[in-house]
Short mmCIF file of C-alpha atoms in Angstrom, two decimals:
data_model
loop_
_atom_site.label_atom_id
_atom_site.label_comp_id
_atom_site.label_asym_id
_atom_site.label_seq_id
_atom_site.Cartn_x
_atom_site.Cartn_y
_atom_site.Cartn_z
CA UNK A 1 0.07 0.07 -0.22
CA UNK A 2 3.07 2.35 0.77
CA UNK A 3 4.57 1.95 -2.93
CA UNK A 4 0.94 2.99 -4.20
CA UNK A 5 0.96 5.90 -2.11
CA UNK A 6 3.98 7.40 -2.94
CA UNK A 7 3.06 7.26 -6.58
CA UNK A 8 0.02 10.24 -5.99
CA UNK A 9 1.06 13.43 -7.41
CA UNK A 10 1.60 15.94 -4.93
CA UNK A 11 -0.88 18.63 -3.87
CA UNK A 12 -0.70 21.34 -1.67
CA UNK A 13 -2.33 21.24 1.82
CA UNK A 14 -4.32 24.40 0.67
CA UNK A 15 -5.57 22.32 -2.79
CA UNK A 16 -6.55 19.14 -0.50
CA UNK A 17 -8.91 21.09 1.56
CA UNK A 18 -10.22 22.99 -1.60
CA UNK A 19 -10.93 19.40 -2.74
CA UNK A 20 -12.24 18.03 0.64
CA UNK A 21 -13.92 21.27 0.46
CA UNK A 22 -15.95 21.12 -2.25
CA UNK A 23 -16.63 17.39 -2.06
CA UNK A 24 -18.47 17.91 1.28
CA UNK A 25 -20.35 20.65 0.36
CA UNK A 26 -22.15 19.01 -2.83
CA UNK A 27 -25.31 17.29 -2.10
CA UNK A 28 -27.23 14.39 -3.44
CA UNK A 29 -30.74 15.65 -4.64
CA UNK A 30 -33.65 13.58 -4.76
CA UNK A 31 -36.78 16.10 -7.02
CA UNK A 32 -40.43 14.46 -6.80
CA UNK A 33 -42.28 15.47 -9.33
CA UNK A 34 -46.50 14.19 -9.18
CA UNK A 35 -46.34 15.28 -13.13
CA UNK A 36 -44.73 14.00 -16.56
CA UNK A 37 -41.21 15.13 -17.39
CA UNK A 38 -40.16 17.23 -19.72
CA UNK A 39 -43.19 18.89 -19.43
CA UNK A 40 -42.28 21.34 -16.77
CA UNK A 41 -39.92 24.05 -17.38
CA UNK A 42 -39.66 25.45 -14.56
CA UNK A 43 -38.62 21.89 -12.63
CA UNK A 44 -35.64 21.56 -15.37
CA UNK A 45 -34.54 24.90 -14.69
CA UNK A 46 -34.18 23.96 -11.50
CA UNK A 47 -32.39 20.81 -11.91
CA UNK A 48 -30.11 22.14 -14.12
CA UNK A 49 -29.11 25.07 -12.18
CA UNK A 50 -28.64 22.77 -9.09
CA UNK A 51 -26.41 20.57 -11.30
CA UNK A 52 -24.15 23.81 -12.77
CA UNK A 53 -24.13 24.46 -8.53
CA UNK A 54 -22.18 21.34 -8.01
CA UNK A 55 -24.83 19.19 -7.01
CA UNK A 56 -26.43 15.55 -8.37
CA UNK A 57 -30.17 15.88 -9.20
CA UNK A 58 -31.96 12.94 -9.58
CA UNK A 59 -35.68 13.35 -10.37
CA UNK A 60 -38.55 10.93 -9.91
CA UNK A 61 -41.70 11.50 -12.00
CA UNK A 62 -44.80 9.86 -13.66
CA UNK A 63 -44.99 8.30 -16.70
CA UNK A 64 -48.34 7.03 -17.72
CA UNK A 65 -46.83 5.11 -20.84
CA UNK A 66 -45.39 1.38 -20.07
CA UNK A 67 -42.47 1.66 -22.73
CA UNK A 68 -41.19 4.59 -20.26
CA UNK A 69 -40.98 3.22 -17.17
CA UNK A 70 -37.40 3.25 -16.01
CA UNK A 71 -34.24 5.11 -15.53
CA UNK A 72 -32.40 7.44 -18.13
CA UNK A 73 -30.16 10.54 -17.72
CA UNK A 74 -31.94 13.72 -19.50
CA UNK A 75 -29.33 16.48 -19.47
CA UNK A 76 -27.44 15.20 -16.97
CA UNK A 77 -30.51 14.63 -14.68
CA UNK A 78 -30.76 11.07 -13.71
CA UNK A 79 -34.53 10.52 -14.39
CA UNK A 80 -36.67 7.71 -12.61
CA UNK A 81 -39.93 7.20 -14.17
CA UNK A 82 -42.62 5.47 -12.46
CA UNK A 83 -45.80 4.15 -14.28
CA UNK A 84 -48.85 5.54 -12.64
CA UNK A 85 -52.44 5.11 -13.36
CA UNK A 86 -54.94 7.57 -14.57
CA UNK A 87 -56.65 7.71 -11.65
CA UNK A 88 -53.88 8.68 -9.62
CA UNK A 89 -52.27 10.71 -11.92
CA UNK A 90 -55.74 13.08 -12.57
CA UNK A 91 -58.10 12.63 -9.31
CA UNK A 92 -56.52 10.56 -6.28
CA UNK A 93 -54.37 13.59 -5.27
CA UNK A 94 -57.80 16.12 -4.67
CA UNK A 95 -58.83 13.14 -2.58
CA UNK A 96 -55.01 12.63 -0.80
CA UNK A 97 -56.27 13.95 2.60
CA UNK A 98 -59.07 11.34 2.42
CA UNK A 99 -57.91 8.64 1.04
CA UNK A 100 -54.41 6.93 1.17
CA UNK A 101 -54.03 5.62 -2.33
CA UNK A 102 -52.07 8.50 -4.15
CA UNK A 103 -49.83 8.53 -0.43
CA UNK A 104 -49.47 5.06 -0.91
CA UNK A 105 -48.15 5.15 -4.30
CA UNK A 106 -45.51 7.95 -4.07
CA UNK A 107 -44.04 6.86 -0.35
CA UNK A 108 -43.52 2.85 -2.69
CA UNK A 109 -41.82 4.67 -5.40
CA UNK A 110 -39.59 7.19 -2.94
CA UNK A 111 -39.07 4.69 -0.51
CA UNK A 112 -37.57 2.01 -3.12
CA UNK A 113 -35.31 4.85 -4.51
CA UNK A 114 -34.39 6.05 -0.72
CA UNK A 115 -33.53 2.15 0.28
CA UNK A 116 -31.27 1.65 -2.79
CA UNK A 117 -29.41 4.79 -2.91
CA UNK A 118 -28.26 7.44 -0.52
CA UNK A 119 -29.80 11.12 -0.80
CA UNK A 120 -28.97 14.38 0.91
CA UNK A 121 -31.98 16.12 -0.08
CA UNK A 122 -35.81 15.11 -1.04
CA UNK A 123 -37.08 17.94 -2.92
CA UNK A 124 -40.71 18.15 -3.56
CA UNK A 125 -42.34 19.72 -6.18
CA UNK A 126 -45.67 21.26 -5.09
CA UNK A 127 -48.17 20.82 -2.43
CA UNK A 128 -49.93 17.11 -2.79
CA UNK A 129 -46.46 15.47 -2.72
CA UNK A 130 -45.46 17.56 0.78
CA UNK A 131 -46.37 14.74 3.08
CA UNK A 132 -44.28 12.57 1.28
CA UNK A 133 -41.34 14.70 1.68
CA UNK A 134 -42.07 15.22 5.33
CA UNK A 135 -42.42 10.93 5.75
CA UNK A 136 -38.86 10.39 4.14
CA UNK A 137 -37.32 13.41 5.82
CA UNK A 138 -38.50 11.09 9.43
CA UNK A 139 -38.05 7.16 7.92
CA UNK A 140 -34.07 8.57 6.46
CA UNK A 141 -33.13 11.72 7.89
CA UNK A 142 -32.97 13.33 4.98
CA UNK A 143 -33.24 17.69 4.16
CA UNK A 144 -36.92 18.10 3.49
CA UNK A 145 -37.16 20.99 0.63
CA UNK A 146 -41.15 22.26 -0.03
CA UNK A 147 -40.97 23.98 -3.59
CA UNK A 148 -44.20 25.82 -3.92
CA UNK A 149 -45.35 26.19 -7.58
CA UNK A 150 -48.76 27.54 -6.63
CA UNK A 151 -50.90 28.64 -3.76
CA UNK A 152 -52.88 25.25 -3.73
CA UNK A 153 -55.19 25.52 -1.30
CA UNK A 154 -57.01 28.34 -3.32
CA UNK A 155 -55.83 26.95 -6.71
CA UNK A 156 -58.31 24.00 -6.10
CA UNK A 157 -61.07 25.93 -4.68
CA UNK A 158 -60.99 27.53 -8.10
CA UNK A 159 -60.93 24.35 -10.59
CA UNK A 160 -63.96 23.19 -11.78
CA UNK A 161 -63.51 19.80 -10.47
CA UNK A 162 -64.10 20.41 -7.11
CA UNK A 163 -67.40 22.13 -7.89
CA UNK A 164 -69.94 18.76 -8.37
CA UNK A 165 -70.85 16.17 -6.12
CA UNK A 166 -67.70 14.14 -6.22
CA UNK A 167 -65.41 16.90 -6.13
CA UNK A 168 -67.60 18.02 -2.72
CA UNK A 169 -66.80 14.48 -1.13
CA UNK A 170 -63.11 14.47 -1.78
CA UNK A 171 -62.14 17.81 -1.67
CA UNK A 172 -62.27 20.51 1.23
CA UNK A 173 -60.74 23.71 1.00
CA UNK A 174 -60.25 24.23 5.23
CA UNK A 175 -58.48 20.58 5.11
CA UNK A 176 -56.18 21.82 2.60
CA UNK A 177 -55.40 24.90 4.16
CA UNK A 178 -54.76 23.21 7.53
CA UNK A 179 -52.37 20.99 5.49
CA UNK A 180 -50.61 23.77 3.78
CA UNK A 181 -50.02 25.05 7.18
CA UNK A 182 -48.49 22.25 8.75
CA UNK A 183 -46.33 21.10 6.12
CA UNK A 184 -44.71 24.68 5.27
CA UNK A 185 -44.03 24.36 9.30
CA UNK A 186 -42.39 21.15 8.79
CA UNK A 187 -39.93 21.71 5.76
CA UNK A 188 -36.68 22.73 6.16
CA UNK A 189 -36.70 25.24 3.36
CA UNK A 190 -39.72 26.49 1.28
CA UNK A 191 -39.27 27.79 -1.80
CA UNK A 192 -42.13 30.13 -4.00
CA UNK A 193 -42.58 31.72 -7.01
CA UNK A 194 -42.86 35.57 -5.94
CA UNK A 195 -42.88 37.72 -2.82
CA UNK A 196 -46.53 38.12 -2.52
CA UNK A 197 -46.54 33.74 -2.36
CA UNK A 198 -44.05 34.28 0.39
CA UNK A 199 -45.68 37.10 2.34
CA UNK A 200 -49.12 35.23 2.56
CA UNK A 201 -47.37 32.15 3.70
CA UNK A 202 -45.47 33.95 5.97
CA UNK A 203 -48.53 35.50 8.25
CA UNK A 204 -49.53 31.67 8.01
CA UNK A 205 -45.75 30.46 9.48
CA UNK A 206 -43.14 32.94 10.26
CA UNK A 207 -39.95 31.99 8.34
CA UNK A 208 -37.28 32.02 6.05
CA UNK A 209 -38.89 32.03 2.31
CA UNK A 210 -37.14 31.72 -0.59
CA UNK A 211 -38.95 33.37 -3.43
CA UNK A 212 -37.89 32.22 -7.26
CA UNK A 213 -39.21 34.02 -9.26
CA UNK A 214 -41.25 32.18 -12.63
CA UNK A 215 -39.08 33.81 -14.98
CA UNK A 216 -37.47 32.90 -18.31
CA UNK A 217 -33.87 31.28 -19.33
CA UNK A 218 -33.19 33.41 -22.14
CA UNK A 219 -31.02 30.73 -23.31
CA UNK A 220 -33.96 28.52 -24.26
CA UNK A 221 -35.36 30.91 -26.33
CA UNK A 222 -34.51 32.74 -29.86
CA UNK A 223 -33.57 35.89 -29.63
CA UNK A 224 -35.93 38.62 -30.27
CA UNK A 225 -36.47 40.00 -33.74
CA UNK A 226 -37.06 43.84 -34.33
CA UNK A 227 -40.68 44.84 -34.47
CA UNK A 228 -42.64 45.72 -37.43
CA UNK A 229 -44.41 48.95 -37.90
CA UNK A 230 -48.25 48.81 -37.45
CA UNK A 231 -49.38 51.78 -38.64
CA UNK A 232 -51.15 53.20 -35.42
CA UNK A 233 -52.47 50.05 -34.85
CA UNK A 234 -52.75 47.90 -31.54
CA UNK A 235 -52.27 44.62 -31.67
CA UNK A 236 -53.09 42.30 -28.43
CA UNK A 237 -51.59 38.97 -28.27
CA UNK A 238 -52.84 36.61 -25.84
CA UNK A 239 -50.65 33.25 -25.08
CA UNK A 240 -52.31 30.23 -22.73
CA UNK A 241 -55.08 28.47 -21.48
CA UNK A 242 -58.37 29.34 -21.92
CA UNK A 243 -60.64 29.21 -18.92
CA UNK A 244 -62.82 31.08 -17.40
CA UNK A 245 -60.66 32.11 -14.30
CA UNK A 246 -58.50 34.00 -17.52
CA UNK A 247 -60.48 36.08 -17.52
CA UNK A 248 -60.62 36.64 -21.50
CA UNK A 249 -64.53 37.17 -21.02
CA UNK A 250 -63.39 40.64 -19.65
CA UNK A 251 -61.31 41.39 -22.46
CA UNK A 252 -63.52 40.66 -25.24
CA UNK A 253 -66.58 42.52 -23.47
CA UNK A 254 -64.20 45.69 -22.80
CA UNK A 255 -63.00 45.25 -27.19
CA UNK A 256 -67.00 45.60 -27.82
CA UNK A 257 -67.01 49.28 -25.68
CA UNK A 258 -64.39 50.79 -27.66
CA UNK A 259 -65.78 53.05 -29.70
CA UNK A 260 -63.02 52.85 -32.91
CA UNK A 261 -62.78 49.52 -33.15
CA UNK A 262 -60.36 49.46 -36.18
CA UNK A 263 -57.53 50.54 -34.09
CA UNK A 264 -57.51 47.36 -32.42
CA UNK A 265 -57.10 43.29 -33.14
CA UNK A 266 -56.84 40.66 -30.44
CA UNK A 267 -55.15 37.08 -31.05
CA UNK A 268 -55.80 34.11 -28.94
CA UNK A 269 -53.11 31.32 -28.99
CA UNK A 270 -54.25 28.31 -26.80
CA UNK A 271 -56.85 25.74 -26.05
CA UNK A 272 -58.89 25.11 -22.96
CA UNK A 273 -62.34 23.87 -21.66
CA UNK A 274 -63.67 27.28 -21.82
CA UNK A 275 -62.76 28.37 -25.34
CA UNK A 276 -66.11 27.54 -27.02
CA UNK A 277 -67.60 29.83 -24.61
CA UNK A 278 -65.17 32.88 -25.27
CA UNK A 279 -65.40 31.88 -29.57
CA UNK A 280 -69.12 32.27 -28.68
CA UNK A 281 -68.93 35.80 -27.32
CA UNK A 282 -66.47 37.05 -29.71
CA UNK A 283 -69.92 35.81 -32.29
CA UNK A 284 -72.54 37.27 -30.51
CA UNK A 285 -70.60 40.63 -30.20
CA UNK A 286 -69.90 40.72 -33.49
CA UNK A 287 -66.06 41.14 -33.26
CA UNK A 288 -65.43 38.16 -35.59
CA UNK A 289 -63.04 40.82 -37.67
CA UNK A 290 -61.34 42.33 -34.76
CA UNK A 291 -60.64 39.04 -32.51
CA UNK A 292 -58.75 35.56 -33.87
CA UNK A 293 -57.69 32.62 -32.82
CA UNK A 294 -54.68 31.25 -34.68
CA UNK A 295 -54.49 27.96 -32.81
CA UNK A 296 -51.50 27.10 -30.65
CA UNK A 297 -48.17 28.32 -29.83
CA UNK A 298 -45.47 25.98 -29.89
CA UNK A 299 -42.52 27.16 -26.83
CA UNK A 300 -39.94 27.73 -27.06
CA UNK A 301 -39.47 27.82 -30.85
CA UNK A 302 -42.33 29.64 -32.14
CA UNK A 303 -42.08 32.44 -29.14
CA UNK A 304 -40.28 34.90 -31.10
CA UNK A 305 -43.52 35.62 -32.89
CA UNK A 306 -44.88 37.57 -29.89
CA UNK A 307 -42.35 39.98 -31.95
CA UNK A 308 -45.22 41.03 -34.56
CA UNK A 309 -47.56 42.51 -31.04
CA UNK A 310 -47.80 45.48 -29.25
CA UNK A 311 -49.01 43.98 -25.85
CA UNK A 312 -49.59 41.26 -24.33
CA UNK A 313 -52.44 40.27 -22.20
CA UNK A 314 -52.58 38.58 -18.69
CA UNK A 315 -56.28 38.93 -17.79
CA UNK A 316 -56.87 36.57 -14.90
CA UNK A 317 -59.60 37.39 -12.57
CA UNK A 318 -58.28 38.16 -9.35
CA UNK A 319 -57.75 35.73 -6.47
CA UNK A 320 -55.50 34.58 -3.31
CA UNK A 321 -53.77 32.58 -6.42
CA UNK A 322 -53.14 34.82 -8.85
CA UNK A 323 -52.57 37.54 -6.37
CA UNK A 324 -49.99 35.29 -4.94
CA UNK A 325 -48.33 33.83 -8.50
CA UNK A 326 -46.14 34.32 -11.38
CA UNK A 327 -47.28 33.73 -14.31
CA UNK A 328 -44.35 33.08 -16.59
CA UNK A 329 -46.09 34.56 -19.10
CA UNK A 330 -45.15 38.13 -18.50
CA UNK A 331 -41.60 37.57 -18.86
CA UNK A 332 -42.00 36.39 -22.12
CA UNK A 333 -43.88 39.12 -22.99
CA UNK A 334 -41.24 41.32 -21.37
CA UNK A 335 -38.06 39.25 -23.70
CA UNK A 336 -39.71 40.06 -26.86
CA UNK A 337 -40.73 44.05 -25.98
CA UNK A 338 -43.85 43.39 -25.33
CA UNK A 339 -45.97 45.76 -22.64
CA UNK A 340 -48.65 43.94 -20.80
CA UNK A 341 -52.41 45.05 -21.03
CA UNK A 342 -53.49 43.14 -17.11
CA UNK A 343 -55.74 42.55 -14.53
CA UNK A 344 -55.29 44.59 -11.38
CA UNK A 345 -53.70 41.13 -9.60
CA UNK A 346 -51.01 41.82 -6.96
CA UNK A 347 -48.20 40.41 -8.32
CA UNK A 348 -48.20 40.99 -12.33
CA UNK A 349 -50.17 44.48 -11.45
CA UNK A 350 -47.20 45.54 -9.06
CA UNK A 351 -44.68 44.75 -11.44
CA UNK A 352 -46.07 46.75 -13.75
CA UNK A 353 -47.23 49.88 -12.22
CA UNK A 354 -43.63 50.17 -10.39
CA UNK A 355 -41.80 49.83 -13.78
CA UNK A 356 -43.97 51.45 -16.01
CA UNK A 357 -44.52 48.81 -18.54
CA UNK A 358 -48.32 48.09 -19.12
CA UNK A 359 -51.56 49.37 -18.22
CA UNK A 360 -53.78 47.71 -15.35
CA UNK A 361 -57.53 47.85 -15.34
CA UNK A 362 -60.23 46.98 -12.74
CA UNK A 363 -60.71 42.85 -12.03
CA UNK A 364 -63.53 42.13 -13.98
CA UNK A 365 -64.61 45.54 -14.92
CA UNK A 366 -65.37 45.34 -19.19
CA UNK A 367 -65.95 48.69 -19.02
CA UNK A 368 -62.55 50.11 -16.86
CA UNK A 369 -60.99 47.21 -19.56
CA UNK A 370 -62.40 49.39 -22.46
CA UNK A 371 -61.27 52.67 -20.88
CA UNK A 372 -57.49 51.70 -20.66
CA UNK A 373 -57.56 49.74 -23.84
CA UNK A 374 -58.38 53.46 -25.38
CA UNK A 375 -56.08 55.49 -23.34
CA UNK A 376 -53.05 52.89 -25.01
CA UNK A 377 -53.21 55.61 -28.40
CA UNK A 378 -51.90 58.16 -26.24
CA UNK A 379 -49.05 56.60 -24.83
CA UNK A 380 -45.93 55.90 -26.04
CA UNK A 381 -46.01 52.43 -26.35
CA UNK A 382 -42.51 52.15 -27.78
CA UNK A 383 -40.90 53.36 -25.16
CA UNK A 384 -42.73 50.77 -22.86
CA UNK A 385 -41.40 48.11 -25.02
CA UNK A 386 -37.89 49.07 -24.27
CA UNK A 387 -38.28 49.10 -20.46
CA UNK A 388 -40.16 45.97 -20.83
CA UNK A 389 -37.40 44.08 -22.92
CA UNK A 390 -34.74 45.87 -20.44
CA UNK A 391 -36.47 44.80 -17.43
CA UNK A 392 -36.27 41.08 -18.20
CA UNK A 393 -32.02 41.62 -19.45
CA UNK A 394 -31.40 43.22 -16.16
CA UNK A 395 -33.74 41.81 -13.35
CA UNK A 396 -36.52 38.95 -14.48
CA UNK A 397 -34.70 36.46 -15.75
CA UNK A 398 -33.77 33.11 -14.67
CA UNK A 399 -29.54 34.27 -14.61
CA UNK A 400 -31.18 36.35 -11.60
CA UNK A 401 -33.65 34.46 -9.82
CA UNK A 402 -32.00 31.51 -9.59
CA UNK A 403 -29.91 33.19 -7.25
CA UNK A 404 -32.57 32.79 -4.79
CA UNK A 405 -32.40 29.06 -5.58
CA UNK A 406 -28.62 28.62 -4.64
CA UNK A 407 -28.94 30.56 -1.62
CA UNK A 408 -31.77 28.59 -0.05
CA UNK A 409 -29.36 25.36 -0.54
CA UNK A 410 -26.25 26.95 0.76
CA UNK A 411 -28.67 27.51 4.29
CA UNK A 412 -28.68 24.10 4.62
CA UNK A 413 -24.88 22.72 3.20
#
């Protein structure tokens, strides 16, 4: 053995200490996502950023396809896919606080991995799986990170599927609020998507929160192109899901109240359960020449099409969920030089007012929306567009946002 030791290259004590420091500072992280992957951009950005920071990241996620079960390497992330059923994937999580199937399935999957390999941290993506993270913390002695993508009790309370007979039997708003309070108190780290969400949670459980804004990674998106001249026409763009709570009906009703309709158009890219009603509303108000449905905008490859528009629309109805969330659409609009028309939700409204990158209308008021739309012709939209793009480059981008994620992990090294 001595002979082998003498053949090693000589290194200074300082270098040896640095190597040991780096070795013991890196962590092995198990992320758990109840959904399929790589469908979730935020999860991918977080995982890749933690790998870049020197950690080893595994991701346990669901799949509905038997042929995809198993392990693979995805951009350096070690994926472990577990076969789920449609019931577990779509419905069981709603009833998880009353029926055990959801937690039983995920504890088995997580337990199998933690018995096979040693991890330092379990990083749970969103509230439903928090019970599994806390269980793993107690049973295996590892750190528990709760990453709240949504204000989950309030998001569920808005969802149509909790309003029917079955939904009312399986779901309780009060139970989900108690569960959220309990889990954010038991996690070693709580990550949120914006300051407003952190503030809301801090009223429940005073502690340190790390808000990682849901901004874009600019390297994943095509570079912006110059905006074409639109000869005084204001071209509005909406990209996203089409549901009642997205509030598009208020913008469309607002457009119907505008006196000079020739100066405005609205293109709606997306799909959803409320799309039929929105199209019927357009027909009923006689806005077929003004409001169009071009189809679906594929991200990120087609995102550069945003450059053809004057303003982006974020029209969500105001609620605790929308007051305290961070829709990544606003940062995509900013990157492509679009100021925004938004309802007066706290989170996005605060950004728009502070930085003067758009206009804010009163929630659920087509009349105020119409007034704000008519004001647009008096504003310097080019100056707003420049500010919006600069704001994304300097503040609201993933290179800045990720610093909070890295700081969170530094706190438990």
